[in-house]
Amino acid sequence: MTDATLEVRDLTVGYGKTQVLRGVSLRLAGDTRIGLFGPNGHGKTTLLKTISGLLKPWHGEILLNGARIDGAAPRAIVDLGIIHVAQGNVLFPELTVLENLRLGAYCRRARRQLKDNLERVYLLFPRLAERRRQHSKTLSGGERQMLSIGVGLMGAPELMMLDEPTLGLAPKLKDELLEAIGEISKGGVPLVLVEQDIEFLLALTDHLYMINHGAVALDIASGDQLDHEEIMQMYFGKE
Amino acid sequence: MAFETAQSVLLSGIVLGSLYALMATGLSLVWTTLGIFNFAHGIFMTIGAFIAWQVGTDLGWGLGPAAGIALGVAALVGVGCLSEFLLVRPFLSRSGIVMLVVITTLSATIFLENSTLLIWGARYKQMPPLIEGKVELLSTAISAHEVLMIAIAPLTLLTLWVFLKFTRIGSAIRAVSQNQESALLMGMNVPLLYSIAFGLSAGLAGFAGILLGSIRFITPGLGNEPLVKALIVAIFGGLGSLGGTIGAAYIIGLVEAISTFFIGLYWTPAILFAGMIVVLLLRPTGLFGKK
Ligand SMILES: Nc1ncnc2c1ncn2[C@@H]1O[C@H](COP(=O)(O)OP(=O)(O)OP(=O)(O)O)[C@@H](O)[C@H]1O
Ligand SMILES: [Mg+2]
């Protein structure tokens, strides 16, 4: 078996003494896209935080292209090209949109492509270009999500993890973001996408994992041809 | 009041304001970036003045004022980085960091004050003015040294502003205080940014101390009273707003000069504190602070 782009093996982690993840394993191969869903508070965000180095794993392994990265500092993970767009991210509220975007390209790897990536972001989200001089705290919820994703793109991601990018957004904005994220993925960036909206996930990803009680409760490959209703049934526990 | 008197009160107010602006900006920079108060800021001023005296004056090594200032400021940047490493970094992830750092920086102040006493003794030291001579201004002659002080503070602060506003590291320093998690996720070296902010702040303190040491006698306690003033200015100006801090510095400098002239030196601190309390009652986030 060839090395997966990203592989998580038997990961356990928690906050203080409270354990949250209880042995999560998952795989992202090639430039595919995986989706994570599951009830609130069961560890999706915690999993992303552990991959991006904000939390140190208690046990288990995280591998990027076959090399261990678990326990590395967030800075090292960013240098490797894993970009984590955090849930409900407020970024730097007192800085302008443009300043936020520029800081997205803080690491050396991304700094070299700053100009190109800025153009790409403005092309993807023209609204950010219009509002580039505005303080990011004055953005609407949808614009802020666009900025979060834009800042992530400025980091020249080789793998992008998006945590609930459509949280609290109206359907029309959701569609807009769906298109943008599809665009990013078509550009060859593998995705780890956390969402509550199953249809959103089905439209964007090839492989779904349901995280329940800190473990993978369901593992659905695209070939399984599950439709929305069946997944919803599993989601709500009618086994 | 005669025109000359008014002018000289105004002038001494602006000189004071310039000094306070330099001191309080450093204090405020550390507050915005790390969310802590550095009580060693006053002793940083003192050390800056002593080093400049040692390096620059004929009673020391006699290398001239330029070398004195350069080495004084550079040494203080180093002292600042070291202080961050020893006094702040060990507590960064603790919840009680604000109080812990009050204690560590106050302890450092006592330690450093006694060290300066051991090294330089208790005898008053004096630095000659940076430039001699008088400048003719609206029919009164004022010392060139004062003109220099008035000009140099805004220039220094302008440079700081350009650094914070337009450079990559400067933006990162402003950013890290607003959202540490985002800073980490963008690959910023957060401890290094803290260290730079602390070093800059100490450098500013050292520079202010050198200027202060050129108009007052240098003693181990040189920075004590200015530290209190800088605290008042920083709180008065709205904690964390650099622009507000600078505005407040000049207002307080002028109020102090006017009150010293009309009411006397003795009552001036009380008037400043009363003013601060009134402002904070009316505007709890300071004169220029945001809601
Ligand atoms: N900083 C923290 N300190 C302590 N406990 C935390 C912390 N962050 C999260 N938790 C707890 O860990 C558990 C998992 O949280 P997590 O944020 O990973 O859930 P989630 O699956 O992302 O939920 P949601 O869908 O609501 O975003 C929750 O019980 C939460 O209360
Ligand atoms: Mg979450």
Coordinates of C-alpha atoms and ligand atoms in Angstrom, one line a residue:
Chain A
M1 CA 0.0 0.0 0.0
T2 CA 1.4 3.4 -0.9
D3 CA 1.8 6.1 1.6
A4 CA -1.4 8.1 2.2
T5 CA -1.1 11.9 1.9
L6 CA -2.4 12.1 5.4
E7 CA -2.9 9.3 7.8
V8 CA -4.1 9.3 11.4
R9 CA -3.6 6.1 13.4
D10 CA -5.3 5.3 16.7
L11 CA -5.1 8.9 17.9
T12 CA -6.1 9.7 21.5
V13 CA -6.0 13.2 22.9
G14 CA -7.9 15.4 25.3
Y15 CA -7.9 18.6 27.4
G16 CA -6.3 18.4 30.8
K17 CA -7.5 15.1 32.1
T18 CA -10.7 14.9 30.0
Q19 CA -10.2 12.5 27.1
V20 CA -11.9 13.6 23.8
L21 CA -10.5 11.4 21.0
R22 CA -10.5 7.7 21.8
G23 CA -8.5 6.1 19.0
V24 CA -9.3 7.8 15.7
S25 CA -7.9 6.4 12.5
L26 CA -8.4 7.8 9.1
R27 CA -6.7 8.0 5.7
L28 CA -6.6 10.6 2.9
A29 CA -4.9 9.2 -0.2
G30 CA -3.8 11.1 -3.3
D31 CA -5.6 14.4 -3.8
T32 CA -8.9 13.1 -2.6
R33 CA -11.2 14.9 -0.2
I34 CA -12.5 13.6 3.0
G35 CA -15.4 14.8 5.0
L36 CA -15.9 14.6 8.7
F37 CA -19.3 14.9 10.4
G38 CA -21.0 14.0 13.6
P39 CA -22.8 15.4 16.5
N40 CA -21.7 18.5 18.3
G41 CA -18.9 18.2 20.8
H42 CA -17.7 14.8 19.8
G43 CA -14.2 15.8 18.8
K44 CA -14.0 16.9 15.1
T45 CA -12.4 20.2 15.9
T46 CA -10.2 18.5 18.5
L47 CA -9.0 16.2 15.7
L48 CA -8.1 19.0 13.4
K49 CA -6.3 20.9 16.2
T50 CA -4.2 17.8 16.9
I51 CA -3.2 17.4 13.3
S52 CA -2.2 21.1 13.1
G53 CA -0.1 20.8 16.2
L54 CA -2.2 23.0 18.6
L55 CA -2.7 19.9 20.8
K56 CA -0.1 17.3 21.5
P57 CA -1.5 13.8 21.0
W58 CA -1.5 11.5 24.0
H59 CA -1.1 8.4 21.9
G60 CA -1.2 7.4 18.3
E61 CA 0.5 8.6 15.1
I62 CA -0.1 11.3 12.4
L63 CA 1.7 10.8 9.1
L64 CA 2.1 13.2 6.2
N65 CA 3.3 11.3 3.1
G66 CA 4.6 8.6 5.3
A67 CA 6.6 10.7 7.7
R68 CA 5.5 11.2 11.3
I69 CA 4.4 14.7 12.2
D70 CA 2.6 14.1 15.5
G71 CA 3.8 16.3 18.3
A72 CA 5.4 18.8 15.9
A73 CA 4.9 22.6 16.6
P74 CA 2.1 24.3 14.6
R75 CA 4.8 26.3 12.8
A76 CA 6.5 23.2 11.6
I77 CA 3.1 21.8 10.4
V78 CA 2.4 25.0 8.5
D79 CA 5.8 24.8 6.9
L80 CA 4.9 21.3 5.7
G81 CA 1.9 22.8 3.9
I82 CA -1.0 21.7 6.2
I83 CA -3.2 24.7 6.6
H84 CA -6.0 24.6 9.2
V85 CA -8.9 27.0 8.7
A86 CA -10.3 27.1 12.2
Q87 CA -14.0 27.0 13.1
G88 CA -15.8 30.3 13.6
N89 CA -12.4 32.0 13.1
V90 CA -12.4 35.7 13.9
L91 CA -8.8 36.1 12.6
F92 CA -7.3 39.4 13.6
P93 CA -10.3 41.7 14.1
E94 CA -8.4 45.0 14.3
L95 CA -6.4 44.4 11.2
T96 CA -7.7 45.1 7.7
V97 CA -8.7 42.4 5.3
L98 CA -5.5 42.9 3.3
E99 CA -3.3 42.8 6.4
N100 CA -5.0 39.5 7.5
L101 CA -4.4 38.0 4.0
R102 CA -0.8 39.1 3.9
L103 CA -0.2 37.5 7.3
G104 CA -1.8 34.3 5.9
A105 CA 1.4 34.1 3.9
Y106 CA 3.6 34.5 6.9
C107 CA 5.7 31.3 6.6
R108 CA 8.7 31.4 4.2
R109 CA 7.2 28.9 1.8
A110 CA 4.1 30.9 1.3
R111 CA 5.8 34.3 1.2
R112 CA 7.4 33.6 -2.1
Q113 CA 4.0 33.2 -3.7
L114 CA 2.3 36.0 -1.9
K115 CA 1.4 38.1 -4.9
D116 CA 0.1 35.2 -7.0
N117 CA -1.9 33.8 -4.1
L118 CA -3.4 37.2 -3.3
E119 CA -4.6 37.5 -6.9
R120 CA -6.1 34.0 -6.7
V121 CA -7.9 34.8 -3.5
Y122 CA -9.3 38.0 -5.0
L123 CA -10.4 36.1 -8.1
L124 CA -12.1 33.5 -5.9
F125 CA -13.7 36.0 -3.6
P126 CA -14.1 39.4 -5.4
R127 CA -15.8 40.7 -2.3
L128 CA -12.6 40.5 -0.3
A129 CA -10.9 42.7 -2.9
E130 CA -13.6 45.3 -2.6
R131 CA -13.3 45.2 1.2
R132 CA -9.5 44.9 1.5
R133 CA -9.1 48.2 3.5
Q134 CA -11.9 47.3 5.9
H135 CA -11.1 46.1 9.5
S136 CA -12.0 42.4 9.5
K137 CA -14.2 42.8 12.6
T138 CA -16.6 44.8 10.5
L139 CA -17.2 42.0 7.9
S140 CA -20.4 40.1 7.7
G141 CA -20.5 36.5 8.8
G142 CA -20.2 35.3 5.2
E143 CA -17.4 37.6 4.3
R144 CA -15.6 36.6 7.4
Q145 CA -15.8 33.0 6.3
M146 CA -14.5 34.0 2.9
L147 CA -11.6 35.8 4.6
S148 CA -10.8 32.8 6.7
I149 CA -10.6 30.6 3.7
G150 CA -8.7 33.3 1.8
V151 CA -6.2 33.5 4.6
G152 CA -5.8 29.8 4.5
L153 CA -5.1 29.9 0.7
M154 CA -2.5 32.6 1.3
G155 CA -0.6 29.9 3.2
A156 CA -0.1 28.0 -0.1
P157 CA -1.7 24.9 1.3
E158 CA -0.7 21.5 0.1
L159 CA -3.5 20.1 2.3
M160 CA -6.3 22.2 3.6
M161 CA -8.4 21.5 6.6
L162 CA -11.7 23.5 6.8
D163 CA -13.7 23.4 10.0
E164 CA -17.4 24.1 9.4
P165 CA -16.9 26.8 6.8
T166 CA -20.7 27.3 6.4
L167 CA -21.6 27.5 10.0
G168 CA -24.6 29.8 10.4
L169 CA -24.7 31.0 6.8
A170 CA -27.7 31.4 4.6
P171 CA -28.3 28.8 1.8
K172 CA -27.2 31.3 -0.9
L173 CA -23.9 32.0 0.7
K174 CA -23.4 28.3 1.3
D175 CA -23.7 27.7 -2.4
E176 CA -21.2 30.4 -3.0
L177 CA -18.7 28.8 -0.6
L178 CA -19.4 25.3 -2.0
E179 CA -18.4 26.6 -5.4
A180 CA -15.3 28.3 -4.1
I181 CA -14.2 25.2 -2.1
G182 CA -14.8 23.0 -5.1
E183 CA -12.6 25.4 -7.1
I184 CA -9.8 25.1 -4.5
S185 CA -10.1 21.3 -4.6
K186 CA -10.0 21.2 -8.4
G187 CA -6.8 23.2 -8.2
G188 CA -5.3 20.0 -6.7
V189 CA -5.4 20.8 -3.0
P190 CA -6.5 17.7 -0.9
L191 CA -9.2 18.6 1.6
V192 CA -10.3 17.6 5.0
L193 CA -13.7 19.2 5.4
V194 CA -15.7 19.2 8.6
E195 CA -19.4 20.0 8.1
Q196 CA -22.7 19.3 9.7
D197 CA -24.5 19.7 6.3
I198 CA -24.3 16.2 4.8
E199 CA -25.3 17.4 1.4
F200 CA -22.5 19.9 1.4
L201 CA -20.1 17.1 2.3
L202 CA -21.5 14.7 -0.4
A203 CA -21.1 17.4 -3.0
L204 CA -17.5 18.1 -2.1
T205 CA -15.9 15.0 -0.7
D206 CA -15.2 11.4 -1.8
H207 CA -15.0 9.8 1.6
L208 CA -17.0 10.4 4.8
Y209 CA -16.1 9.7 8.3
M210 CA -18.6 10.1 11.1
I211 CA -17.0 11.0 14.4
N212 CA -19.0 9.9 17.4
H213 CA -17.8 9.9 21.0
G214 CA -14.3 10.6 19.9
A215 CA -14.0 7.7 17.5
V216 CA -14.8 6.9 13.9
A217 CA -18.3 5.5 14.0
L218 CA -18.8 5.2 10.3
D219 CA -16.5 5.1 7.3
I220 CA -18.3 5.7 4.0
A221 CA -16.4 5.6 0.7
S222 CA -17.9 7.3 -2.3
G223 CA -18.3 4.0 -4.0
D224 CA -20.8 2.9 -1.4
Q225 CA -23.4 5.0 -3.1
L226 CA -25.1 6.1 0.0
D227 CA -27.7 8.7 -0.3
H228 CA -28.5 11.5 2.0
E229 CA -31.4 9.7 3.8
E230 CA -29.5 6.6 4.6
I231 CA -26.7 8.7 6.1
M232 CA -29.1 10.8 8.1
Q233 CA -30.6 7.6 9.4
M234 CA -27.2 6.4 10.6
Y235 CA -26.5 9.8 11.9
F236 CA -29.5 9.7 14.2
G237 CA -28.6 6.3 15.4
K238 CA -31.2 4.0 13.8
E239 CA -28.8 1.1 13.5
Chain B
M1 CA 0.7 86.0 32.5
A2 CA 3.5 87.3 30.4
F3 CA 4.0 85.9 27.0
E4 CA 7.4 84.5 27.9
T5 CA 6.1 82.7 30.9
A6 CA 3.3 81.1 28.9
Q7 CA 5.8 80.1 26.3
S8 CA 8.2 78.5 28.8
V9 CA 5.3 76.6 30.6
L10 CA 4.1 75.4 27.2
L11 CA 7.6 74.4 26.3
S12 CA 8.3 72.4 29.4
G13 CA 5.0 70.8 29.0
I14 CA 5.9 69.6 25.5
V15 CA 9.3 68.4 26.7
L16 CA 7.6 66.4 29.4
G17 CA 5.0 65.1 27.0
S18 CA 7.7 63.9 24.6
L19 CA 9.4 62.0 27.4
Y20 CA 6.2 60.5 28.6
A21 CA 5.2 59.5 25.1
L22 CA 8.4 57.5 24.7
M23 CA 8.1 55.8 28.1
A24 CA 4.4 55.0 27.9
T25 CA 4.5 53.8 24.3
G26 CA 7.0 51.1 25.4
L27 CA 4.8 50.1 28.3
S28 CA 1.7 50.1 26.1
L29 CA 3.4 48.0 23.4
V30 CA 4.1 45.2 25.9
W31 CA 0.6 45.5 27.3
T32 CA -1.0 45.2 23.8
T33 CA 1.2 42.3 22.7
L34 CA 1.5 40.2 25.8
G35 CA -1.4 41.5 27.9
I36 CA 0.9 42.2 30.9
F37 CA 2.3 45.1 32.7
N38 CA 6.0 45.3 32.9
F39 CA 7.0 47.0 36.2
A40 CA 10.6 46.8 35.3
H41 CA 10.0 49.5 32.7
G42 CA 11.2 52.2 35.1
I43 CA 14.5 50.5 35.9
F44 CA 15.1 49.9 32.2
M45 CA 15.1 53.7 31.9
T46 CA 17.6 54.0 34.7
I47 CA 19.9 51.4 33.2
G48 CA 19.8 53.1 29.8
A49 CA 20.8 56.4 31.4
F50 CA 23.7 54.8 33.4
I51 CA 25.0 52.9 30.4
A52 CA 24.9 56.0 28.2
W53 CA 26.7 57.9 31.0
Q54 CA 29.3 55.2 31.3
V55 CA 30.0 54.9 27.6
G56 CA 29.5 58.5 26.6
T57 CA 30.8 60.9 29.2
D58 CA 34.4 61.8 30.1
L59 CA 34.0 60.5 33.6
G60 CA 33.2 57.1 32.0
W61 CA 34.8 55.9 28.8
G62 CA 34.4 59.1 27.0
L63 CA 33.2 57.8 23.7
G64 CA 30.8 60.6 23.1
P65 CA 27.0 61.0 23.3
A66 CA 26.3 59.2 20.0
A67 CA 28.1 56.1 21.1
G68 CA 26.4 56.4 24.5
I69 CA 23.0 56.5 23.1
A70 CA 23.6 53.7 20.6
L71 CA 25.1 51.3 23.1
G72 CA 22.6 52.3 25.8
V73 CA 19.6 51.6 23.5
A74 CA 21.2 48.4 22.1
A75 CA 22.0 47.1 25.6
L76 CA 18.5 47.7 26.7
V77 CA 17.0 45.8 23.7
G78 CA 19.1 42.9 24.9
V79 CA 18.0 43.4 28.5
G80 CA 14.4 43.4 27.3
C81 CA 14.7 40.2 25.4
L82 CA 16.4 38.5 28.3
S83 CA 13.8 39.8 30.7
E84 CA 11.0 38.4 28.6
F85 CA 12.8 35.0 28.6
L86 CA 13.3 35.0 32.3
L87 CA 10.4 36.9 33.8
V88 CA 7.5 36.2 31.3
R89 CA 8.0 33.1 29.2
P90 CA 8.0 30.6 32.0
F91 CA 4.5 31.7 32.9
L92 CA 3.0 32.2 29.4
S93 CA 0.6 29.2 29.6
R94 CA -0.4 29.9 33.2
S95 CA -3.8 31.4 33.9
G96 CA -2.5 33.8 36.6
I97 CA 0.1 35.2 34.3
V98 CA -0.8 38.9 34.9
M99 CA -0.2 38.7 38.7
L100 CA 2.8 36.5 38.3
V101 CA 4.4 38.9 36.0
V102 CA 3.7 41.8 38.3
I103 CA 5.7 39.9 40.9
T104 CA 8.5 38.8 38.7
T105 CA 9.0 42.3 37.2
L106 CA 8.8 44.0 40.6
S107 CA 11.4 41.6 41.9
A108 CA 13.6 42.2 38.9
T109 CA 13.3 46.0 39.6
I110 CA 14.6 45.6 43.1
F111 CA 17.4 43.3 42.0
L112 CA 18.4 45.6 39.1
E113 CA 18.1 48.8 41.2
N114 CA 20.5 47.4 43.8
S115 CA 22.8 46.2 41.0
T116 CA 23.0 49.7 39.6
L117 CA 23.7 51.0 43.1
L118 CA 26.6 48.5 43.4
I119 CA 28.0 49.2 40.0
W120 CA 27.7 53.0 39.8
G121 CA 27.3 54.0 43.4
A122 CA 24.8 56.4 45.0
R123 CA 26.5 59.6 43.8
Y124 CA 24.5 61.7 41.4
K125 CA 25.7 61.4 37.8
Q126 CA 25.2 64.1 35.3
M127 CA 25.2 63.9 31.5
P128 CA 26.0 67.0 29.5
P129 CA 23.3 68.1 27.0
L130 CA 23.4 66.3 23.7
I131 CA 23.9 69.5 21.9
E132 CA 25.0 72.8 23.3
G133 CA 23.6 76.2 22.5
K134 CA 20.4 78.0 22.1
V135 CA 17.8 78.3 19.5
E136 CA 15.9 81.5 18.8
L137 CA 12.1 80.7 18.8
L138 CA 9.5 83.5 18.7
S139 CA 11.9 86.0 20.3
T140 CA 12.8 83.7 23.2
A141 CA 15.9 81.6 23.3
I142 CA 15.4 78.0 24.2
S143 CA 18.1 75.4 24.6
A144 CA 18.9 73.4 21.5
H145 CA 18.8 70.3 23.7
E146 CA 15.1 70.9 24.5
V147 CA 14.4 71.4 20.8
L148 CA 16.1 68.1 20.1
M149 CA 14.0 66.3 22.7
I150 CA 10.8 67.7 21.3
A151 CA 11.7 66.6 17.8
I152 CA 13.2 63.3 18.5
A153 CA 10.3 61.7 20.4
P154 CA 7.8 62.1 17.5
L155 CA 10.4 60.9 15.0
T156 CA 11.1 57.8 17.1
L157 CA 7.4 57.0 17.5
L158 CA 6.8 57.6 13.8
T159 CA 9.5 55.0 13.1
L160 CA 7.9 52.6 15.5
W161 CA 4.5 53.2 13.8
V162 CA 6.0 52.5 10.4
F163 CA 7.5 49.3 11.7
L164 CA 4.3 48.1 13.3
K165 CA 2.1 49.1 10.4
F166 CA 4.1 48.2 7.3
T167 CA 6.5 45.4 8.1
R168 CA 5.8 41.7 8.2
I169 CA 7.1 41.3 11.8
G170 CA 5.4 44.5 12.9
S171 CA 2.0 43.3 11.6
A172 CA 2.6 40.0 13.2
I173 CA 3.3 41.7 16.6
R174 CA 0.0 43.6 16.3
A175 CA -1.8 40.4 15.2
V176 CA -0.6 38.0 17.9
S177 CA -2.3 39.8 20.7
Q178 CA -5.6 39.7 18.9
N179 CA -5.8 36.0 18.3
Q180 CA -3.0 33.7 19.4
E181 CA -4.5 30.6 17.9
S182 CA -4.7 32.1 14.5
A183 CA -1.2 33.4 14.9
L184 CA 0.0 29.8 15.6
L185 CA -2.1 28.4 12.7
M186 CA -0.4 30.9 10.3
G187 CA 3.0 29.6 11.4
M188 CA 4.1 32.6 13.5
N189 CA 6.8 32.1 16.1
V190 CA 4.8 33.5 19.0
P191 CA 7.5 33.5 21.6
L192 CA 9.9 35.2 19.2
L193 CA 7.4 37.9 18.5
Y194 CA 6.9 38.4 22.3
S195 CA 10.6 38.7 22.7
I196 CA 10.9 41.3 19.9
A197 CA 8.1 43.4 21.4
F198 CA 9.7 43.3 24.8
G199 CA 13.1 44.2 23.4
L200 CA 11.6 47.1 21.5
S201 CA 9.8 48.3 24.5
A202 CA 12.9 48.1 26.6
G203 CA 14.9 49.9 23.9
L204 CA 12.3 52.7 24.0
A205 CA 12.6 52.8 27.8
G206 CA 16.4 53.0 27.6
F207 CA 16.2 55.8 25.1
A208 CA 13.7 57.7 27.2
G209 CA 16.0 57.2 30.2
I210 CA 18.9 58.6 28.4
L211 CA 17.0 61.7 27.4
L212 CA 15.7 62.0 31.0
G213 CA 19.2 61.5 32.3
S214 CA 20.3 64.5 30.3
I215 CA 17.9 66.9 32.1
R216 CA 18.0 65.3 35.5
F217 CA 20.6 63.7 37.8
I218 CA 21.1 60.0 37.2
T219 CA 20.5 57.9 40.3
P220 CA 19.4 54.3 40.8
G221 CA 15.9 55.6 41.4
L222 CA 15.8 57.7 38.2
G223 CA 13.0 55.7 36.6
N224 CA 10.7 55.2 39.6
E225 CA 8.6 58.4 39.3
P226 CA 8.5 58.3 35.4
L227 CA 7.2 54.7 35.7
V228 CA 4.2 55.9 37.6
K229 CA 3.7 58.7 35.1
A230 CA 4.0 56.2 32.2
L231 CA 1.4 54.0 33.9
I232 CA -1.0 57.0 34.3
V233 CA -0.4 58.0 30.7
A234 CA -1.0 54.4 29.4
I235 CA -4.2 54.0 31.4
F236 CA -5.4 57.5 30.7
G237 CA -4.8 57.1 27.0
G238 CA -6.8 53.9 26.8
L239 CA -4.7 50.8 27.3
G240 CA -3.4 49.3 24.2
S241 CA -4.1 52.1 21.9
L242 CA -0.7 53.5 20.8
G243 CA -2.1 56.7 19.3
G244 CA -4.1 57.3 22.4
T245 CA -1.1 56.7 24.6
I246 CA 0.9 59.3 22.7
G247 CA -2.0 61.9 22.8
A248 CA -2.4 61.3 26.5
A249 CA 1.4 61.7 27.0
Y250 CA 1.3 65.3 25.6
I251 CA -1.9 66.2 27.5
I252 CA -0.4 65.0 30.8
G253 CA 2.9 66.7 30.1
L254 CA 1.1 70.0 29.5
V255 CA -1.3 69.6 32.5
E256 CA 1.7 68.8 34.7
A257 CA 3.7 71.8 33.5
I258 CA 0.7 74.2 33.9
S259 CA -0.2 72.8 37.3
T260 CA 3.4 72.9 38.5
F261 CA 3.6 76.5 37.5
F262 CA 0.3 77.6 39.1
I263 CA -0.3 75.2 41.9
G264 CA 3.2 73.9 42.6
L265 CA 5.2 70.7 42.3
Y266 CA 3.8 69.3 45.5
W267 CA 0.2 69.0 44.5
T268 CA 0.8 68.1 40.8
P269 CA 0.8 64.3 41.2
A270 CA -2.4 64.5 43.2
I271 CA -4.0 66.6 40.4
L272 CA -2.9 64.1 37.8
F273 CA -4.3 61.1 39.7
A274 CA -7.6 63.0 40.3
G275 CA -7.8 63.8 36.6
M276 CA -7.2 60.2 35.8
I277 CA -9.9 59.0 38.1
V278 CA -12.4 61.5 36.7
V279 CA -11.6 60.4 33.1
L280 CA -11.9 56.7 34.0
L281 CA -15.2 57.3 35.7
L282 CA -16.6 59.0 32.6
R283 CA -14.8 56.9 30.1
P284 CA -13.7 53.5 31.6
T285 CA -11.7 52.6 28.5
G286 CA -9.6 55.7 28.8
L287 CA -9.6 59.0 27.0
F288 CA -9.0 57.6 23.6
G289 CA -9.8 53.9 24.3
K290 CA -12.3 52.1 22.2
K291 CA -15.5 50.9 23.8
Ligands
LIG1 N1 -10.1 24.2 25.1 C1 -10.8 23.2 25.6 N2 -10.7 22.8 26.9 C2 -11.5 21.8 27.5 N3 -12.4 21.1 26.8 C3 -12.5 21.4 25.5 C4 -11.8 22.4 24.8 N4 -12.2 22.5 23.6 C5 -13.1 21.6 23.4 N5 -13.3 20.9 24.5 C6 -14.3 19.8 24.7 O1 -13.9 18.7 23.9 C7 -15.1 18.1 23.3 C8 -15.0 18.0 21.8 O2 -15.0 19.3 21.3 P1 -14.8 19.7 19.8 O3 -14.7 21.1 19.7 O4 -13.7 18.9 19.2 O5 -16.2 19.1 19.2 P2 -16.7 19.3 17.7 O6 -17.0 17.9 17.3 O7 -15.8 20.1 16.9 O8 -18.1 20.0 17.9 P3 -18.9 21.1 17.0 O9 -19.6 20.3 16.0 O10 -19.8 21.7 18.0 O11 -17.9 22.0 16.5 C9 -16.3 18.9 23.8 O12 -16.8 18.2 24.9 C10 -15.7 20.2 24.3 O13 -16.4 20.7 25.4
MG2 MG -16.0 21.9 16.0

